[in-house]
Tab-separated table of C-alpha atoms in Angstrom:
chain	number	residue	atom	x	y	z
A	23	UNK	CA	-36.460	-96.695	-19.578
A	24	UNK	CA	-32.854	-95.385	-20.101
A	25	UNK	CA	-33.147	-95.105	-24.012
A	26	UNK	CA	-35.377	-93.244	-25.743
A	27	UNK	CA	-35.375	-94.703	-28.358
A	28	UNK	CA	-34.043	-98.292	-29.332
A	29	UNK	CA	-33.579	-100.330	-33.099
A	30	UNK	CA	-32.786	-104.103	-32.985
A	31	UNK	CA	-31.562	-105.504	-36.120
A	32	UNK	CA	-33.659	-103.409	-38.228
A	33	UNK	CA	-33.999	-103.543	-42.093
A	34	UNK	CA	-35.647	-101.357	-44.625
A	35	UNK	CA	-36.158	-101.736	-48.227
A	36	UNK	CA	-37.890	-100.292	-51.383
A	37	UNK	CA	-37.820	-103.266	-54.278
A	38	UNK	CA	-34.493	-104.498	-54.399
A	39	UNK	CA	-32.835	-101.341	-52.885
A	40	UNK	CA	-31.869	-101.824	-49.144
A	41	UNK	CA	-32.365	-98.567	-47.502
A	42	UNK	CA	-31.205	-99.658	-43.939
A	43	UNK	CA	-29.480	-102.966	-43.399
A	44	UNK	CA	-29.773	-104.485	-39.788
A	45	UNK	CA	-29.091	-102.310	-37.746
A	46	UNK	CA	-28.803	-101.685	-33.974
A	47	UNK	CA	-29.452	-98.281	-32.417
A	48	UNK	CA	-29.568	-96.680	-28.569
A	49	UNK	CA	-30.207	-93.174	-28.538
A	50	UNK	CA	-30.169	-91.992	-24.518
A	51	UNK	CA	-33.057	-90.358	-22.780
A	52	UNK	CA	-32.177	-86.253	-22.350
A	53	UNK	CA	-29.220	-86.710	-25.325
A	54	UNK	CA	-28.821	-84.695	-28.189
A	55	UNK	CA	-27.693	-87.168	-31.019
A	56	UNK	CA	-26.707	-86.598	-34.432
A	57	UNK	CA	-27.590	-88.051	-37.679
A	58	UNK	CA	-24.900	-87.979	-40.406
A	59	UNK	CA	-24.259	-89.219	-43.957
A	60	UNK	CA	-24.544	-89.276	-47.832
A	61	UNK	CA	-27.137	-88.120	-49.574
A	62	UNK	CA	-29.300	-91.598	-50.191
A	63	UNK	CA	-27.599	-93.377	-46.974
A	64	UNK	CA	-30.135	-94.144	-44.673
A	65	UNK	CA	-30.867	-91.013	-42.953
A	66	UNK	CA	-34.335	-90.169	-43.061
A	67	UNK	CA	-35.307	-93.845	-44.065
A	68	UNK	CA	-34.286	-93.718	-40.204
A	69	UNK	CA	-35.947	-91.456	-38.723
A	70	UNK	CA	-39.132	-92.052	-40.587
A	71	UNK	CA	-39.196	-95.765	-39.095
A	72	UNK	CA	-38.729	-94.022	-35.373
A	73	UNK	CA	-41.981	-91.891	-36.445
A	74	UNK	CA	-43.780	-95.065	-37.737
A	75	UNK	CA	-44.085	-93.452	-41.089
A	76	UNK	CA	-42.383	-96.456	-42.818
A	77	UNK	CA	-42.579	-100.267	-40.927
A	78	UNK	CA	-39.429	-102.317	-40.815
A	79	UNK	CA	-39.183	-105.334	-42.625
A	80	UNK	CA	-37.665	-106.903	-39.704
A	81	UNK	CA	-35.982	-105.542	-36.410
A	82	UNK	CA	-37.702	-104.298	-33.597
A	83	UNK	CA	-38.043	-100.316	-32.704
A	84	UNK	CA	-38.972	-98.882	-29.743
A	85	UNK	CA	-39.935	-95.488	-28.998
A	86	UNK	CA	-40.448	-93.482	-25.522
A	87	UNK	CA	-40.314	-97.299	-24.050
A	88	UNK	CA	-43.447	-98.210	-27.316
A	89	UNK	CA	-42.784	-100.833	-29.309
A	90	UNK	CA	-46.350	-100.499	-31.221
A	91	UNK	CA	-46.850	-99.797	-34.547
A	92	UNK	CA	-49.496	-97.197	-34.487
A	93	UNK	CA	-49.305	-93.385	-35.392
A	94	UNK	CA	-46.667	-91.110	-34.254
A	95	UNK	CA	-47.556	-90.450	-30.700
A	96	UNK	CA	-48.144	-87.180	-29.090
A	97	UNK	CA	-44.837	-87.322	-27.169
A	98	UNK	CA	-42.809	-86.978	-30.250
A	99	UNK	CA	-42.445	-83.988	-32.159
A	100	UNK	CA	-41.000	-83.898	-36.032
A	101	UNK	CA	-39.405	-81.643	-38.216
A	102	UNK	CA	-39.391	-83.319	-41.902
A	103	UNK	CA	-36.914	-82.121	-44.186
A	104	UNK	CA	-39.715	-81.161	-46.839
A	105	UNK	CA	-41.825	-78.094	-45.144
A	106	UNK	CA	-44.971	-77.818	-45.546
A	107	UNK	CA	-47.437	-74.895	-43.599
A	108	UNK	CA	-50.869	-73.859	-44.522
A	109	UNK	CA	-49.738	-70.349	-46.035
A	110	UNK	CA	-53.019	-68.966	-45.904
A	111	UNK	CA	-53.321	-68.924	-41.943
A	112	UNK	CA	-51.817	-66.620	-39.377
A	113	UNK	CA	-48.789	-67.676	-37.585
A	114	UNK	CA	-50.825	-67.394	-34.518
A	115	UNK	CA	-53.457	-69.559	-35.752
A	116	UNK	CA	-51.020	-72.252	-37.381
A	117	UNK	CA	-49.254	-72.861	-34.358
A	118	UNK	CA	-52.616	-73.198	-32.544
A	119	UNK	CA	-53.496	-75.629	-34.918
A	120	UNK	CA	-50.434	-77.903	-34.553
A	121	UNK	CA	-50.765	-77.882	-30.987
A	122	UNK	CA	-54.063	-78.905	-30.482
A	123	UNK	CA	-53.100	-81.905	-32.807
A	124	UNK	CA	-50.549	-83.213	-30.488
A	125	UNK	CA	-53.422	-82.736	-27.692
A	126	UNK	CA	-52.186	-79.222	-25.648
A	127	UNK	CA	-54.943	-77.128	-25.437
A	128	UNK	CA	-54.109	-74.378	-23.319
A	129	UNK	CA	-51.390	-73.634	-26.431
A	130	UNK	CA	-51.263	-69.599	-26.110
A	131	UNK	CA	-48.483	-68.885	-23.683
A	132	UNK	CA	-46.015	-71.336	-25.165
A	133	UNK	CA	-46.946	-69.846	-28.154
A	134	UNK	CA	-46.014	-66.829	-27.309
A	135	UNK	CA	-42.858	-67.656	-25.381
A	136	UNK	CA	-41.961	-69.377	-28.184
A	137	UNK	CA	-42.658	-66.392	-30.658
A	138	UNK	CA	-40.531	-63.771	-28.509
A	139	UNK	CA	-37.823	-66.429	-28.584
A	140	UNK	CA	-37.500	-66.784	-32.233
A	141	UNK	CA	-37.714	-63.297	-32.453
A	142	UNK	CA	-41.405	-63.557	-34.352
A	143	UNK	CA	-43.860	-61.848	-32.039
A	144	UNK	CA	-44.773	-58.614	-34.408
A	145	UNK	CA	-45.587	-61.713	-36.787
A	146	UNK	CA	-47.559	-63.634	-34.959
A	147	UNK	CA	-51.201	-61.934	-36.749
A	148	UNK	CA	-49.433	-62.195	-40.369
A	149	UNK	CA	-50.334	-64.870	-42.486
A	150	UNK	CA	-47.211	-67.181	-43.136
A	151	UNK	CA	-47.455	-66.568	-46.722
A	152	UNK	CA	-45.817	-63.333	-45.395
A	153	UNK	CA	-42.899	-64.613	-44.413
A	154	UNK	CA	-39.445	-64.677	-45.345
A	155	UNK	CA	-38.294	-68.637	-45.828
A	156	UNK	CA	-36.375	-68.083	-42.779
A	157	UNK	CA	-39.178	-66.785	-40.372
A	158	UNK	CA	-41.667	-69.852	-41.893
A	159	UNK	CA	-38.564	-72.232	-41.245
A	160	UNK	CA	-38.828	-70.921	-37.485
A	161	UNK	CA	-42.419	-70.997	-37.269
A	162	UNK	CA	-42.471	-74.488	-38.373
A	163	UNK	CA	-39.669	-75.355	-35.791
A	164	UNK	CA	-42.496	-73.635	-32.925
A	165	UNK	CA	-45.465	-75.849	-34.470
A	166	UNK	CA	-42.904	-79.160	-33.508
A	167	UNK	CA	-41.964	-78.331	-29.925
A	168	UNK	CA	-44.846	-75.914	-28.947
A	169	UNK	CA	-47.017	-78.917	-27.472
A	170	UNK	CA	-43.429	-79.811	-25.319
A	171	UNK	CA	-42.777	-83.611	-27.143
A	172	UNK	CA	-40.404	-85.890	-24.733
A	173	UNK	CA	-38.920	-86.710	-28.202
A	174	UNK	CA	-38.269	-84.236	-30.889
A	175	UNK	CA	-36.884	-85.564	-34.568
A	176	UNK	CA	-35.522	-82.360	-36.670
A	177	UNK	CA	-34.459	-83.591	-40.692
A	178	UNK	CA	-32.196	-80.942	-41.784
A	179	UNK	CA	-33.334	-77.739	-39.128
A	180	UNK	CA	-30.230	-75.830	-40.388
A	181	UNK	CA	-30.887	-76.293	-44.063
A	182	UNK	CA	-30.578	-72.871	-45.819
A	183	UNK	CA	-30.539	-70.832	-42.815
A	184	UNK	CA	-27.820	-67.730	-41.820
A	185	UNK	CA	-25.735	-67.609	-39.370
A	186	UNK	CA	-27.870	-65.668	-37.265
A	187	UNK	CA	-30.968	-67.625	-37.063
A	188	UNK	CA	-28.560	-70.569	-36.979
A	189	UNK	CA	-27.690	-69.108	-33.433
A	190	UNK	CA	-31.151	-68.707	-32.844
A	191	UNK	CA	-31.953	-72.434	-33.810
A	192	UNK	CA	-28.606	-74.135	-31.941
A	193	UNK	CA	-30.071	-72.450	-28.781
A	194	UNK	CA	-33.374	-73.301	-29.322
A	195	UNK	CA	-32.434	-77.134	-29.483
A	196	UNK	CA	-30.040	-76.643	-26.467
A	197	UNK	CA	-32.942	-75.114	-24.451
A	198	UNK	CA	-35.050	-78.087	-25.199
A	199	UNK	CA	-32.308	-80.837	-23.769
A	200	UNK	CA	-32.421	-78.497	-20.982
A	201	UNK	CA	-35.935	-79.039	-20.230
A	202	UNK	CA	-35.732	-82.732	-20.697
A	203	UNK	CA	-36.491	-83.411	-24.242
A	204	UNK	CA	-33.990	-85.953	-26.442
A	205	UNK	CA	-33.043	-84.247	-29.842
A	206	UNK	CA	-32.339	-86.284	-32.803
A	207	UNK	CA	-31.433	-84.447	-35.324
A	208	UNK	CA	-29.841	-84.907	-39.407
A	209	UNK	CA	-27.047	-82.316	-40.796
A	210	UNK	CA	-24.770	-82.396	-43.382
A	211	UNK	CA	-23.029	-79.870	-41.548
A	212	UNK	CA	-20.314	-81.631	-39.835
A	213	UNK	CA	-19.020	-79.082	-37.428
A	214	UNK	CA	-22.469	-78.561	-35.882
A	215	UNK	CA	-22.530	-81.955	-35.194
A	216	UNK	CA	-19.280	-81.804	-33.499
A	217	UNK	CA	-19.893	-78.863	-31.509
A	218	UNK	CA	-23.926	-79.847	-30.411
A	219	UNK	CA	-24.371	-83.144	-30.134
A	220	UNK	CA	-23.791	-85.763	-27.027
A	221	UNK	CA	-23.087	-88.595	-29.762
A	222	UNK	CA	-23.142	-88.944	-33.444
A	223	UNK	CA	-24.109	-91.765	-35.456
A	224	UNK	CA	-23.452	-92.086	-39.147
A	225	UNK	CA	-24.862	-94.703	-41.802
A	226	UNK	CA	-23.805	-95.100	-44.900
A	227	UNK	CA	-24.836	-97.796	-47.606
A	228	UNK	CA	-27.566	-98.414	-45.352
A	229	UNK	CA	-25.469	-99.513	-42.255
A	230	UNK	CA	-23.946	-98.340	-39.304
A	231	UNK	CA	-20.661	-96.906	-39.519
A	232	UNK	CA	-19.918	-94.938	-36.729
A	233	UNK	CA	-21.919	-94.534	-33.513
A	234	UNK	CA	-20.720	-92.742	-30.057
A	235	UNK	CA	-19.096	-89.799	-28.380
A	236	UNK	CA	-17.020	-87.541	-30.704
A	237	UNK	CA	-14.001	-88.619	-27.660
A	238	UNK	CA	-14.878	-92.559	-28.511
A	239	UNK	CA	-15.203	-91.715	-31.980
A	240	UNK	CA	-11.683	-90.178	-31.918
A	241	UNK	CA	-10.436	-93.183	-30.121
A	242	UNK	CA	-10.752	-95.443	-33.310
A	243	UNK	CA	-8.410	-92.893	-35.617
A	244	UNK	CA	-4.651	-92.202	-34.963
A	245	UNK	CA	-3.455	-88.287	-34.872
A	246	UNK	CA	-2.711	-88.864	-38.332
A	247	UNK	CA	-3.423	-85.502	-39.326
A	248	UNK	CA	-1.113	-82.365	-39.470
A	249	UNK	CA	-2.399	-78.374	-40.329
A	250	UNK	CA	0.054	-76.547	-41.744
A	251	UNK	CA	0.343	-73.210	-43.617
A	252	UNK	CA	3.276	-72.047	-45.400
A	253	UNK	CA	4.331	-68.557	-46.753
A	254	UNK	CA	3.721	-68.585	-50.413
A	255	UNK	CA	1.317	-71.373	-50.691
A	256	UNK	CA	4.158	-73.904	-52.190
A	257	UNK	CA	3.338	-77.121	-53.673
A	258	UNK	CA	3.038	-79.867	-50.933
A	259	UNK	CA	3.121	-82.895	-53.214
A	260	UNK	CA	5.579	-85.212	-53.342
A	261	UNK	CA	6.387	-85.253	-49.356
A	262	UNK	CA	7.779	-88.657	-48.009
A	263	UNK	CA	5.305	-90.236	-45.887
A	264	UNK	CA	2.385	-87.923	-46.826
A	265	UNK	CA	-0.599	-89.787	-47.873
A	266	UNK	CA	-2.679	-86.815	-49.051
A	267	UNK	CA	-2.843	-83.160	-49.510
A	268	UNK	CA	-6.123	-81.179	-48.861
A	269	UNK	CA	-5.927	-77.828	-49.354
A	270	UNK	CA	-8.866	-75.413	-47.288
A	271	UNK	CA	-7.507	-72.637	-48.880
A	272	UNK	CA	-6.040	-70.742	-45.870
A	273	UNK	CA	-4.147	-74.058	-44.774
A	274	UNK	CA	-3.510	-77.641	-45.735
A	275	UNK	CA	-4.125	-80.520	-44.043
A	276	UNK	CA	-1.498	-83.530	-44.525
A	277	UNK	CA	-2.837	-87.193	-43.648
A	278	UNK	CA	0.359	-89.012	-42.647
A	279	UNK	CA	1.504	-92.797	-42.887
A	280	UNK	CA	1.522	-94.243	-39.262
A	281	UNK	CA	5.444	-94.227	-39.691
A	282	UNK	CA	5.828	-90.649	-40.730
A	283	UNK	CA	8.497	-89.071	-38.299
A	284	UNK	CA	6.548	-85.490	-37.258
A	285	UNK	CA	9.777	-83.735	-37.186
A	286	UNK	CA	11.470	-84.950	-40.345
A	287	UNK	CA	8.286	-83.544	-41.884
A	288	UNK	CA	8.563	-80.479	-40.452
A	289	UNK	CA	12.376	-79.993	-41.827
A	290	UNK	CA	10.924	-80.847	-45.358
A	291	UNK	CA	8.453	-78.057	-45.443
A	292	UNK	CA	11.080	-75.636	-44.219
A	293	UNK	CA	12.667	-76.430	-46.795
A	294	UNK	CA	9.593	-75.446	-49.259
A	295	UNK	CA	9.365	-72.097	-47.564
A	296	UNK	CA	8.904	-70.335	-43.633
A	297	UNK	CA	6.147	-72.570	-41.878
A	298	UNK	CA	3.710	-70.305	-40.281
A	299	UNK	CA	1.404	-73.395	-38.959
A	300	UNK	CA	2.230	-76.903	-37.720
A	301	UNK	CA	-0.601	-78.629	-35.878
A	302	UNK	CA	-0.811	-82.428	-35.660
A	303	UNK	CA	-4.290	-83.229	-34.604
A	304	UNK	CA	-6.828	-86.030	-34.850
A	305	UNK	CA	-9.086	-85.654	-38.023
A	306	UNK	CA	-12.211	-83.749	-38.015
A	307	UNK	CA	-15.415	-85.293	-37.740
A	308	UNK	CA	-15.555	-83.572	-41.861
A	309	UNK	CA	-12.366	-85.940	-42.813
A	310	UNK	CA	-13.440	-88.635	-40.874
A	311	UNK	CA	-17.150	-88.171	-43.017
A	312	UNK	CA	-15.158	-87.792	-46.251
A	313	UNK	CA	-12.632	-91.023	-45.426
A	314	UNK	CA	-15.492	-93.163	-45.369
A	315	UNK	CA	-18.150	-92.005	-47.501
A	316	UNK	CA	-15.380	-91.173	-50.275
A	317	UNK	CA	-12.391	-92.947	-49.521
A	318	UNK	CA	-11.094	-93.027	-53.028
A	319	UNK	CA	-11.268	-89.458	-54.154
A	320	UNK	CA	-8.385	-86.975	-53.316
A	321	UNK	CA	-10.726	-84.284	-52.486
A	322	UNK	CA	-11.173	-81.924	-49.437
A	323	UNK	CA	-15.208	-82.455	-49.780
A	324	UNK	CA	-18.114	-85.081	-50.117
């Protein structure tokens, strides 16, 4: 069983809106694989036909080497993007409760690992109703991995969180590939995508638009791009062979025609003003999200 999980041609759809359009999916055993795309693309349509909350219409999926369409099994954990804990229990007693769903009985020690490693052990008696919406974010990331799933499905874990207890949660996920599991998980936040996952796979309209390595992914776009700063912030409009400006504020980035000489470019912004940054690069995983998703608009965001 090298995949963990594997779609065939499958389709999706609500009435006459197409949700996911035949599509073909391998997600490796002991990967950590990315979900990306629009708001409305496909995303969690996705993931809730790998969890056998929704059926196909057609298409074939296969999960943990299970091609059956019965309820989630035990193996597979899930994170939905809507949270939802009983706020009138103890943390302790929650997690307990989760566990013992997905069949692990002996639950208290991987509670409690679990609870020292999200920082949360003086909370483990309090009832979640206590908590901050960052501590019940992380207690409801414990009750999906406490019982160990093979397979663990997070929708949106670093929605709302700071950057502190999104260190706590990129470890966390790490530490799980470590110990075997495969991590799916959906962002909107492109550059943890880039820096975390073994592969990425974005939809969009319902189908498959990218799917692979961020090297392979890479592979399919020139070095078309090129950072630059300049002293004074000058206008960069109207440069031959520039495509489109986006400014981030501290620099621009300049998508060039294929023909663009690199140098010739760089002697018409010295002549706009001293050049105190000249990278030509490959785009971002974020521009590559944006060229697809909005490839009309002249903006720097989706």
């Amino acid at each position: 069983m090298p995949y963990a999980v594997e779609l065939e041609g499958v389709r999706k759809s609500f009435g006459q809106f197409v949700a996911v359009d035949d599509l073909d999916l391998r997600i490796p055993l002991g990967s950590v694989y990315g979900f990306i795309g629009p708001n409305g693309s496909g995303k969690t349509t996705t993931l809730r036909m790998i969890m056998r909350i929704y059926l196909p219409d057609r298409g074939k999926v296969c999960v943990l080497g299970d091609s059956s369409w019965q309820a989630a099994s035990d193996r597979v954990g899930y994170l939905p993007e809507e949270r939802s804990l009983y706020k009138q229990m103890k943390v302790r007693d929650v997690l307990r409760f989760f566990a013992e769903l997905k069949g692990c009985r002996d639950s208290k020690k991987p509670i409690e690992t679990w609870l020292e490693r999200m920082n949360l052990a003086a909370w483990g008696d309090k009832k979640v109703d206590a908590l901050s919406k960052g501590m019940a974010q992380k207690v409801q990331f414990i009750a999906t991995v406490v019982a160990r799933p093979e397979l663990v499905i997070l929708d949106e874990p670093f929605s709302g969180l700071d950057p502190v207890n999104m260190e706590v949660f990129r470890e966390a996920i790490l530490s799980l590939r470590r110990d075997g599991a495969t991590i799916i998980f959906s962002t909107h936040d492109m550059a943890v995508a880039e820096k975390m996952c073994d592969a990425i796979f974005m939809i969009y309209k319902g189908r498959k638009v990218l799917d692979g390595t961020m090297e392979s992914i890479h592979e399919r776009y020139d070095a078309d791009t090129v950072r630059v700063k300049l002293e004074g912030k000058p206008s960069l409009e109207g440069l031959d062979g520039v495509l489109q400006v986006v400014d981030f504020g501290q620099y621009q980035e300049l998508r060039l025609d294929p023909t663009t000489d690199s140098q010739r470019l760089l002697s018409s912004l010295m002549a706009r003003g001293p050049v105190q940054l000249f990278e030509k690069t490959k785009p971002s995983l974020h521009t590559i999200f944006v060229r697809i998703a909005a490839p009309t608009e002249e903006s720097g965001h989706a």
